[in-house]
Structures are given as structure tokens and as C-alpha cells.
């Protein structure tokens, strides 16, 4: 059974608290918090995501799955640690060298948070192979990071299959998370490829029956 992490990036702002409550009771497993700094990607969602995390801290017990699409990673980790997230995922492409990445991985773990590394569609799996034994989540972007509502990029499925084979062959304890353009029509391909956590944004938040979509994604 896959877990569903709902991206709240594209949800409508009006009565956000009611929407978050409706999402909470729709059967999701995580709230996926898409933090963008306007530098690693052109959009800046920092204040919106901080506001939503404030709401969630008061209305929800569901774990937070924080996806940092930012350059100044350590400062952003500190800004979101206050919400005691379950997962903090950072982008390989936003780090400058192996030492920095290892330091950030340790820093997140020292704060009792599961650590993930995310890679963009054009980044090869080989580039994160060395870090897999050290992390909890490998987040494979199935769209270019930066906005919601995009189409899933088909050749990212092959990357997920390759990653899943490597994980199984090496008996690694790591979850594969896929993020971007996922809906009930394409989710089966991702499950077959070995995904453990599905991120879905607009396919859930654009629907008028959250529970129905989440149930289909998990079926
Ligand atoms: C894109 C984000 C994704 C996105 C998912 O940069 O990381 O989480 O919001 O939204 P959909 O499901 O609409 O592609
Ligand atoms: Zn995301």
C-alpha cells in the first residue's frame, strides 16, 4: 500500500483552514510542504508555507513532509524545524559539494527528522547512489520543480525502476517518493515501479471530493 502525501501548493487560499481540515480527513498520510525560495526555482512560497504550517500545527496531527526547493538550505531547515516535521527533503542540485551534503544530512538527522534527497528529472540516479545508505527517503521529481499542475514526465518512471532495483539488490531501508503530475490515471505505473510515497497536489486539491481521489490513489 502506498502512502499519499498531499502537496498543498496549489490549493485555493480562501478558507484555507477548512480546506486543510477536509484534506486531513480525506485519508492522506502526510502534508507535503513545497518550500520555494525564488532562487533555486523562480516561485517564492516561503511565507505561504510558513503560514500553512502554523495552521497545520494547530489543527492537524498528520506528519509534515517538507520539500525544500531552496539554495540557502541550512537556514530553511531551521525555519521549518520549529514545526517538528517528519521529513525534510533537500535537493542534490542545491548543494555545492559532498561535504556540505553530508553535513546537512547529519544536521537533519541530529534533529530527529527523517532526511530525504530529491533529484530533478535530468539528474541521474547515479549521483545519489553514495548517499542512499545515509538517508530515509529518495524523492524522484516526476516534473521540473517550481510549480504544481504539470504533466508527469514519462522517462522519470525508468529512473524509479532503476533506483528500486538498486535498493532491493543492496538491501537498503529507504523509501522512494515520487512528486509531480501524479493522478489516479498514472499512479499504477508508479506503484509498479516501486514508489512507496506518492505526492499528489492538483489532482487532489482541484477535485471536489478529496476522499474519492485519495482512495483511488491508494487502491
Ligand atoms: C513541484 C512540487 C510538487 C507539486 C506537486 O515543484 O514539488 O510537490 O506541487 O503538485 P502536482 O501534483 O499538481 O504536480
Ligand atoms: Zn514537492
PDB file of C-alpha atoms and ligand atoms in Angstrom:
ATOM      1  CA  UNK A   1       0.000   0.000   0.000  1.00  0.00           C
ATOM      2  CA  UNK A   2       1.466   3.362  -0.983  1.00  0.00           C
ATOM      3  CA  UNK A   3       1.268   6.369   1.277  1.00  0.00           C
ATOM      4  CA  UNK A   4      -0.148   9.639  -0.063  1.00  0.00           C
ATOM      5  CA  UNK A   5       1.462  12.992   0.713  1.00  0.00           C
ATOM      6  CA  UNK A   6      -0.785  15.840  -0.458  1.00  0.00           C
ATOM      7  CA  UNK A   7       1.001  18.897  -1.854  1.00  0.00           C
ATOM      8  CA  UNK A   8      -0.865  21.998  -0.653  1.00  0.00           C
ATOM      9  CA  UNK A   9       0.970  24.250  -3.126  1.00  0.00           C
ATOM     10  CA  UNK A  10      -1.981  24.647  -5.498  1.00  0.00           C
ATOM     11  CA  UNK A  11      -4.841  24.690  -3.019  1.00  0.00           C
ATOM     12  CA  UNK A  12      -7.061  27.784  -3.070  1.00  0.00           C
ATOM     13  CA  UNK A  13      -6.251  30.355  -0.384  1.00  0.00           C
ATOM     14  CA  UNK A  14      -9.787  31.251   0.619  1.00  0.00           C
ATOM     15  CA  UNK A  15     -10.956  29.276   3.684  1.00  0.00           C
ATOM     16  CA  UNK A  16      -7.552  27.539   3.743  1.00  0.00           C
ATOM     17  CA  UNK A  17      -8.195  26.177   7.232  1.00  0.00           C
ATOM     18  CA  UNK A  18     -11.391  24.433   6.137  1.00  0.00           C
ATOM     19  CA  UNK A  19      -9.576  23.012   3.097  1.00  0.00           C
ATOM     20  CA  UNK A  20      -6.717  21.750   5.255  1.00  0.00           C
ATOM     21  CA  UNK A  21      -9.234  20.149   7.601  1.00  0.00           C
ATOM     22  CA  UNK A  22     -11.007  18.469   4.656  1.00  0.00           C
ATOM     23  CA  UNK A  23      -7.655  17.195   3.413  1.00  0.00           C
ATOM     24  CA  UNK A  24      -6.791  15.937   6.922  1.00  0.00           C
ATOM     25  CA  UNK A  25      -9.920  13.782   6.953  1.00  0.00           C
ATOM     26  CA  UNK A  26      -9.553  12.546   3.350  1.00  0.00           C
ATOM     27  CA  UNK A  27      -7.195   9.648   4.177  1.00  0.00           C
ATOM     28  CA  UNK A  28      -3.851  11.269   3.351  1.00  0.00           C
ATOM     29  CA  UNK A  29      -0.723  10.202   5.241  1.00  0.00           C
ATOM     30  CA  UNK A  30       1.324  13.436   5.071  1.00  0.00           C
ATOM     31  CA  UNK A  31       1.009  17.103   4.200  1.00  0.00           C
ATOM     32  CA  UNK A  32       3.635  17.851   1.550  1.00  0.00           C
ATOM     33  CA  UNK A  33       5.015  21.355   2.132  1.00  0.00           C
ATOM     34  CA  UNK A  34       6.567  22.786  -1.045  1.00  0.00           C
ATOM     35  CA  UNK A  35       9.008  25.467   0.053  1.00  0.00           C
ATOM     36  CA  UNK A  36      10.414  27.570  -2.793  1.00  0.00           C
ATOM     37  CA  UNK A  37      12.816  30.476  -2.309  1.00  0.00           C
ATOM     38  CA  UNK A  38      12.572  32.303  -5.649  1.00  0.00           C
ATOM     39  CA  UNK A  39      16.243  31.409  -6.274  1.00  0.00           C
ATOM     40  CA  UNK A  40      16.515  27.611  -6.723  1.00  0.00           C
ATOM     41  CA  UNK A  41      13.178  27.903  -8.543  1.00  0.00           C
ATOM     42  CA  UNK A  42      11.521  31.144  -9.681  1.00  0.00           C
ATOM     43  CA  UNK A  43       8.481  30.990  -7.373  1.00  0.00           C
ATOM     44  CA  UNK A  44       8.738  32.031  -3.726  1.00  0.00           C
ATOM     45  CA  UNK A  45       6.304  30.200  -1.434  1.00  0.00           C
ATOM     46  CA  UNK A  46       8.185  30.759   1.833  1.00  0.00           C
ATOM     47  CA  UNK A  47       5.647  32.941   3.652  1.00  0.00           C
ATOM     48  CA  UNK A  48       2.651  30.939   2.369  1.00  0.00           C
ATOM     49  CA  UNK A  49       4.184  27.642   3.511  1.00  0.00           C
ATOM     50  CA  UNK A  50       5.153  29.066   6.921  1.00  0.00           C
ATOM     51  CA  UNK A  51       1.544  30.286   7.324  1.00  0.00           C
ATOM     52  CA  UNK A  52       0.110  26.898   6.316  1.00  0.00           C
ATOM     53  CA  UNK A  53       2.455  25.106   8.724  1.00  0.00           C
ATOM     54  CA  UNK A  54       1.230  27.397  11.533  1.00  0.00           C
ATOM     55  CA  UNK A  55      -2.362  26.384  10.696  1.00  0.00           C
ATOM     56  CA  UNK A  56      -1.466  22.699  10.465  1.00  0.00           C
ATOM     57  CA  UNK A  57       0.305  22.783  13.812  1.00  0.00           C
ATOM     58  CA  UNK A  58      -2.944  23.879  15.410  1.00  0.00           C
ATOM     59  CA  UNK A  59      -5.454  21.707  13.528  1.00  0.00           C
ATOM     60  CA  UNK A  60      -3.631  18.544  12.460  1.00  0.00           C
ATOM     61  CA  UNK A  61      -1.668  15.651  13.912  1.00  0.00           C
ATOM     62  CA  UNK A  62      -0.628  14.368  10.481  1.00  0.00           C
ATOM     63  CA  UNK A  63       3.129  14.385   9.762  1.00  0.00           C
ATOM     64  CA  UNK A  64       4.688  17.145   7.671  1.00  0.00           C
ATOM     65  CA  UNK A  65       6.732  16.178   4.605  1.00  0.00           C
ATOM     66  CA  UNK A  66       8.807  19.306   3.900  1.00  0.00           C
ATOM     67  CA  UNK A  67      10.265  19.617   0.395  1.00  0.00           C
ATOM     68  CA  UNK A  68      12.922  22.345   0.293  1.00  0.00           C
ATOM     69  CA  UNK A  69      13.467  23.767  -3.188  1.00  0.00           C
ATOM     70  CA  UNK A  70      15.888  26.361  -1.900  1.00  0.00           C
ATOM     71  CA  UNK A  71      19.550  27.403  -2.143  1.00  0.00           C
ATOM     72  CA  UNK A  72      20.170  28.544   1.441  1.00  0.00           C
ATOM     73  CA  UNK A  73      19.321  25.091   2.763  1.00  0.00           C
ATOM     74  CA  UNK A  74      20.503  25.266   6.400  1.00  0.00           C
ATOM     75  CA  UNK A  75      18.555  28.474   7.132  1.00  0.00           C
ATOM     76  CA  UNK A  76      15.405  26.993   5.631  1.00  0.00           C
ATOM     77  CA  UNK A  77      15.883  23.773   7.635  1.00  0.00           C
ATOM     78  CA  UNK A  78      15.997  25.902  10.793  1.00  0.00           C
ATOM     79  CA  UNK A  79      12.871  27.839   9.764  1.00  0.00           C
ATOM     80  CA  UNK A  80      10.853  24.637   9.403  1.00  0.00           C
ATOM     81  CA  UNK A  81      12.337  22.595  12.291  1.00  0.00           C
ATOM     82  CA  UNK A  82      10.061  24.593  14.607  1.00  0.00           C
ATOM     83  CA  UNK A  83       7.076  22.675  13.159  1.00  0.00           C
ATOM     84  CA  UNK A  84       8.714  19.344  14.066  1.00  0.00           C
ATOM     85  CA  UNK A  85       8.344  17.877  10.547  1.00  0.00           C
ATOM     86  CA  UNK A  86       8.533  14.110   9.993  1.00  0.00           C
ATOM     87  CA  UNK A  87      10.580  14.506   6.780  1.00  0.00           C
ATOM     88  CA  UNK A  88      12.853  17.243   5.415  1.00  0.00           C
ATOM     89  CA  UNK A  89      13.987  16.715   1.827  1.00  0.00           C
ATOM     90  CA  UNK A  90      16.728  18.783   0.220  1.00  0.00           C
ATOM     91  CA  UNK A  91      17.785  18.996  -3.443  1.00  0.00           C
ATOM     92  CA  UNK A  92      21.105  17.453  -4.508  1.00  0.00           C
ATOM     93  CA  UNK A  93      21.354  20.195  -7.144  1.00  0.00           C
ATOM     94  CA  UNK A  94      21.238  22.924  -4.468  1.00  0.00           C
ATOM     95  CA  UNK A  95      24.367  21.634  -2.693  1.00  0.00           C
ATOM     96  CA  UNK A  96      27.920  22.590  -3.722  1.00  0.00           C
ATOM     97  CA  UNK A  97      29.911  19.525  -2.658  1.00  0.00           C
ATOM     98  CA  UNK A  98      29.812  16.172  -0.873  1.00  0.00           C
ATOM     99  CA  UNK A  99      30.952  17.616   2.468  1.00  0.00           C
ATOM    100  CA  UNK A 100      28.099  20.127   2.530  1.00  0.00           C
ATOM    101  CA  UNK A 101      25.544  17.454   1.660  1.00  0.00           C
ATOM    102  CA  UNK A 102      26.868  15.063   4.331  1.00  0.00           C
ATOM    103  CA  UNK A 103      26.769  17.899   6.884  1.00  0.00           C
ATOM    104  CA  UNK A 104      23.147  18.717   6.004  1.00  0.00           C
ATOM    105  CA  UNK A 105      22.132  15.039   6.167  1.00  0.00           C
ATOM    106  CA  UNK A 106      23.654  14.746   9.654  1.00  0.00           C
ATOM    107  CA  UNK A 107      22.130  18.050  10.777  1.00  0.00           C
ATOM    108  CA  UNK A 108      18.614  16.914   9.810  1.00  0.00           C
ATOM    109  CA  UNK A 109      19.119  13.506  11.480  1.00  0.00           C
ATOM    110  CA  UNK A 110      20.506  15.119  14.653  1.00  0.00           C
ATOM    111  CA  UNK A 111      17.188  16.994  14.857  1.00  0.00           C
ATOM    112  CA  UNK A 112      15.249  13.700  14.826  1.00  0.00           C
ATOM    113  CA  UNK A 113      13.806  14.283  11.369  1.00  0.00           C
ATOM    114  CA  UNK A 114      13.834  11.757   8.515  1.00  0.00           C
ATOM    115  CA  UNK A 115      16.111  13.075   5.761  1.00  0.00           C
ATOM    116  CA  UNK A 116      15.402  12.929   2.034  1.00  0.00           C
ATOM    117  CA  UNK A 117      17.391  13.843  -1.041  1.00  0.00           C
ATOM    118  CA  UNK A 118      15.464  14.990  -4.093  1.00  0.00           C
ATOM    119  CA  UNK A 119      16.682  14.951  -7.688  1.00  0.00           C
ATOM    120  CA  UNK A 120      15.289  16.815 -10.685  1.00  0.00           C
ATOM    121  CA  UNK A 121      14.178  14.925 -13.822  1.00  0.00           C
ATOM    122  CA  UNK A 122      17.519  15.449 -15.607  1.00  0.00           C
ATOM    123  CA  UNK A 123      19.676  14.410 -12.634  1.00  0.00           C
ATOM    124  CA  UNK A 124      20.862  10.784 -12.806  1.00  0.00           C
ATOM    125  CA  UNK A 125      20.184   8.268 -10.036  1.00  0.00           C
ATOM    126  CA  UNK A 126      23.941   7.531 -10.004  1.00  0.00           C
ATOM    127  CA  UNK A 127      24.507  10.973  -8.467  1.00  0.00           C
ATOM    128  CA  UNK A 128      22.764   9.981  -5.213  1.00  0.00           C
ATOM    129  CA  UNK A 129      23.848   6.331  -5.011  1.00  0.00           C
ATOM    130  CA  UNK A 130      26.613   7.071  -2.458  1.00  0.00           C
ATOM    131  CA  UNK A 131      24.142   8.776  -0.107  1.00  0.00           C
ATOM    132  CA  UNK A 132      21.391   6.152  -0.149  1.00  0.00           C
ATOM    133  CA  UNK A 133      22.720   4.248   2.912  1.00  0.00           C
ATOM    134  CA  UNK A 134      22.622   7.543   4.874  1.00  0.00           C
ATOM    135  CA  UNK A 135      19.095   8.781   4.091  1.00  0.00           C
ATOM    136  CA  UNK A 136      15.484   7.710   4.681  1.00  0.00           C
ATOM    137  CA  UNK A 137      13.794   8.978   1.503  1.00  0.00           C
ATOM    138  CA  UNK A 138      14.813   9.353  -2.143  1.00  0.00           C
ATOM    139  CA  UNK A 139      12.447  11.879  -3.733  1.00  0.00           C
ATOM    140  CA  UNK A 140      12.389  11.464  -7.521  1.00  0.00           C
ATOM    141  CA  UNK A 141      10.842  14.524  -9.187  1.00  0.00           C
ATOM    142  CA  UNK A 142       8.459  13.458 -11.947  1.00  0.00           C
ATOM    143  CA  UNK A 143       8.103  17.097 -13.071  1.00  0.00           C
ATOM    144  CA  UNK A 144      10.543  20.035 -13.116  1.00  0.00           C
ATOM    145  CA  UNK A 145      10.348  21.585  -9.636  1.00  0.00           C
ATOM    146  CA  UNK A 146       8.794  25.031  -9.363  1.00  0.00           C
ATOM    147  CA  UNK A 147       5.043  24.739  -9.779  1.00  0.00           C
ATOM    148  CA  UNK A 148       2.020  22.482  -9.470  1.00  0.00           C
ATOM    149  CA  UNK A 149      -0.368  21.281 -12.186  1.00  0.00           C
ATOM    150  CA  UNK A 150       2.307  19.990 -14.601  1.00  0.00           C
ATOM    151  CA  UNK A 151       2.228  16.716 -16.605  1.00  0.00           C
ATOM    152  CA  UNK A 152       4.299  13.760 -15.310  1.00  0.00           C
ATOM    153  CA  UNK A 153       7.488  13.291 -17.371  1.00  0.00           C
ATOM    154  CA  UNK A 154       7.341   9.634 -18.576  1.00  0.00           C
ATOM    155  CA  UNK A 155      11.075   8.865 -18.640  1.00  0.00           C
ATOM    156  CA  UNK A 156      11.285   9.507 -14.884  1.00  0.00           C
ATOM    157  CA  UNK A 157       9.499   6.166 -14.372  1.00  0.00           C
ATOM    158  CA  UNK A 158      12.588   4.353 -15.728  1.00  0.00           C
ATOM    159  CA  UNK A 159      14.721   6.156 -13.124  1.00  0.00           C
ATOM    160  CA  UNK A 160      12.407   4.968 -10.356  1.00  0.00           C
ATOM    161  CA  UNK A 161      12.629   1.352 -11.580  1.00  0.00           C
ATOM    162  CA  UNK A 162      16.443   1.558 -11.679  1.00  0.00           C
ATOM    163  CA  UNK A 163      16.540   3.078  -8.174  1.00  0.00           C
ATOM    164  CA  UNK A 164      14.139   0.449  -6.832  1.00  0.00           C
ATOM    165  CA  UNK A 165      16.273  -2.379  -8.261  1.00  0.00           C
ATOM    166  CA  UNK A 166      19.412  -0.884  -6.718  1.00  0.00           C
ATOM    167  CA  UNK A 167      17.710  -0.532  -3.312  1.00  0.00           C
ATOM    168  CA  UNK A 168      16.463  -4.138  -3.375  1.00  0.00           C
ATOM    169  CA  UNK A 169      19.795  -5.546  -4.623  1.00  0.00           C
ATOM    170  CA  UNK A 170      21.652  -3.771  -1.821  1.00  0.00           C
ATOM    171  CA  UNK A 171      19.052  -4.446   0.904  1.00  0.00           C
ATOM    172  CA  UNK A 172      18.711  -0.756   1.674  1.00  0.00           C
ATOM    173  CA  UNK A 173      15.989   0.509   4.014  1.00  0.00           C
ATOM    174  CA  UNK A 174      14.836   3.572   2.082  1.00  0.00           C
ATOM    175  CA  UNK A 175      11.509   4.873   0.798  1.00  0.00           C
ATOM    176  CA  UNK A 176      11.070   6.060  -2.780  1.00  0.00           C
ATOM    177  CA  UNK A 177       8.876   9.160  -3.046  1.00  0.00           C
ATOM    178  CA  UNK A 178       7.611  10.452  -6.419  1.00  0.00           C
ATOM    179  CA  UNK A 179       6.469  14.027  -6.857  1.00  0.00           C
ATOM    180  CA  UNK A 180       4.708  15.868  -9.656  1.00  0.00           C
ATOM    181  CA  UNK A 181       1.833  15.327 -12.083  1.00  0.00           C
ATOM    182  CA  UNK A 182       0.536  12.226 -10.290  1.00  0.00           C
ATOM    183  CA  UNK A 183      -3.161  11.278 -10.567  1.00  0.00           C
ATOM    184  CA  UNK A 184      -5.401   8.172 -10.404  1.00  0.00           C
ATOM    185  CA  UNK A 185      -4.749   7.525 -14.128  1.00  0.00           C
ATOM    186  CA  UNK A 186      -0.941   7.219 -13.864  1.00  0.00           C
ATOM    187  CA  UNK A 187      -0.435   6.156 -10.238  1.00  0.00           C
ATOM    188  CA  UNK A 188      -0.373   2.407 -11.072  1.00  0.00           C
ATOM    189  CA  UNK A 189       2.790   2.874 -13.180  1.00  0.00           C
ATOM    190  CA  UNK A 190       4.494   4.498 -10.205  1.00  0.00           C
ATOM    191  CA  UNK A 191       3.450   1.734  -7.809  1.00  0.00           C
ATOM    192  CA  UNK A 192       4.695  -0.910 -10.278  1.00  0.00           C
ATOM    193  CA  UNK A 193       7.999   0.975 -10.493  1.00  0.00           C
ATOM    194  CA  UNK A 194       8.426   0.691  -6.706  1.00  0.00           C
ATOM    195  CA  UNK A 195       7.209   4.024  -5.282  1.00  0.00           C
ATOM    196  CA  UNK A 196       6.333   3.968  -1.553  1.00  0.00           C
ATOM    197  CA  UNK A 197       5.120   7.564  -1.102  1.00  0.00           C
ATOM    198  CA  UNK A 198       3.110   9.378  -3.758  1.00  0.00           C
ATOM    199  CA  UNK A 199       2.994  13.183  -3.741  1.00  0.00           C
ATOM    200  CA  UNK A 200      -0.191  14.499  -5.337  1.00  0.00           C
ATOM    201  CA  UNK A 201      -1.191  18.145  -5.441  1.00  0.00           C
ATOM    202  CA  UNK A 202      -3.619  19.419  -8.062  1.00  0.00           C
ATOM    203  CA  UNK A 203      -5.170  16.000  -8.775  1.00  0.00           C
ATOM    204  CA  UNK A 204      -6.426  16.115  -5.172  1.00  0.00           C
ATOM    205  CA  UNK A 205      -6.851  19.828  -4.422  1.00  0.00           C
ATOM    206  CA  UNK A 206      -8.600  20.590  -7.756  1.00  0.00           C
ATOM    207  CA  UNK A 207     -11.169  17.864  -7.113  1.00  0.00           C
ATOM    208  CA  UNK A 208     -14.464  18.408  -5.303  1.00  0.00           C
ATOM    209  CA  UNK A 209     -14.149  15.113  -3.430  1.00  0.00           C
ATOM    210  CA  UNK A 210     -10.719  14.762  -1.786  1.00  0.00           C
ATOM    211  CA  UNK A 211     -11.555  11.408  -0.156  1.00  0.00           C
ATOM    212  CA  UNK A 212     -12.554   9.866  -3.507  1.00  0.00           C
ATOM    213  CA  UNK A 213      -9.267  10.837  -5.176  1.00  0.00           C
ATOM    214  CA  UNK A 214      -7.099   9.794  -2.217  1.00  0.00           C
ATOM    215  CA  UNK A 215      -8.890   6.422  -2.094  1.00  0.00           C
ATOM    216  CA  UNK A 216      -8.205   5.918  -5.825  1.00  0.00           C
ATOM    217  CA  UNK A 217      -4.530   6.847  -5.397  1.00  0.00           C
ATOM    218  CA  UNK A 218      -4.125   4.321  -2.572  1.00  0.00           C
ATOM    219  CA  UNK A 219      -6.168   1.487  -4.149  1.00  0.00           C
TER     220      UNK A 219
HETATM  221  C1  LIG B   1       6.649  20.985  -7.655  1.00  0.00           C
HETATM  222  C2  LIG B   1       6.341  20.416  -6.262  1.00  0.00           C
HETATM  223  C3  LIG B   1       5.301  19.326  -6.309  1.00  0.00           C
HETATM  224  C4  LIG B   1       3.989  19.795  -6.913  1.00  0.00           C
HETATM  225  C5  LIG B   1       3.028  18.643  -6.990  1.00  0.00           C
HETATM  226  O1  LIG B   1       7.807  21.779  -7.581  1.00  0.00           O
HETATM  227  O2  LIG B   1       7.500  19.870  -5.683  1.00  0.00           O
HETATM  228  O3  LIG B   1       5.087  18.833  -4.974  1.00  0.00           O
HETATM  229  O4  LIG B   1       3.441  20.815  -6.103  1.00  0.00           O
HETATM  230  O5  LIG B   1       1.829  19.177  -7.498  1.00  0.00           O
HETATM  231  P1  LIG B   1       1.084  18.449  -8.724  1.00  0.00           P
HETATM  232  O6  LIG B   1       0.607  17.123  -8.143  1.00  0.00           O
HETATM  233  O7  LIG B   1      -0.035  19.390  -9.038  1.00  0.00           O
HETATM  234  O8  LIG B   1       2.089  18.269  -9.803  1.00  0.00           O
HETATM  235 ZN1  LIG B   2       7.146  18.795  -3.816  1.00  0.00          ZN
END
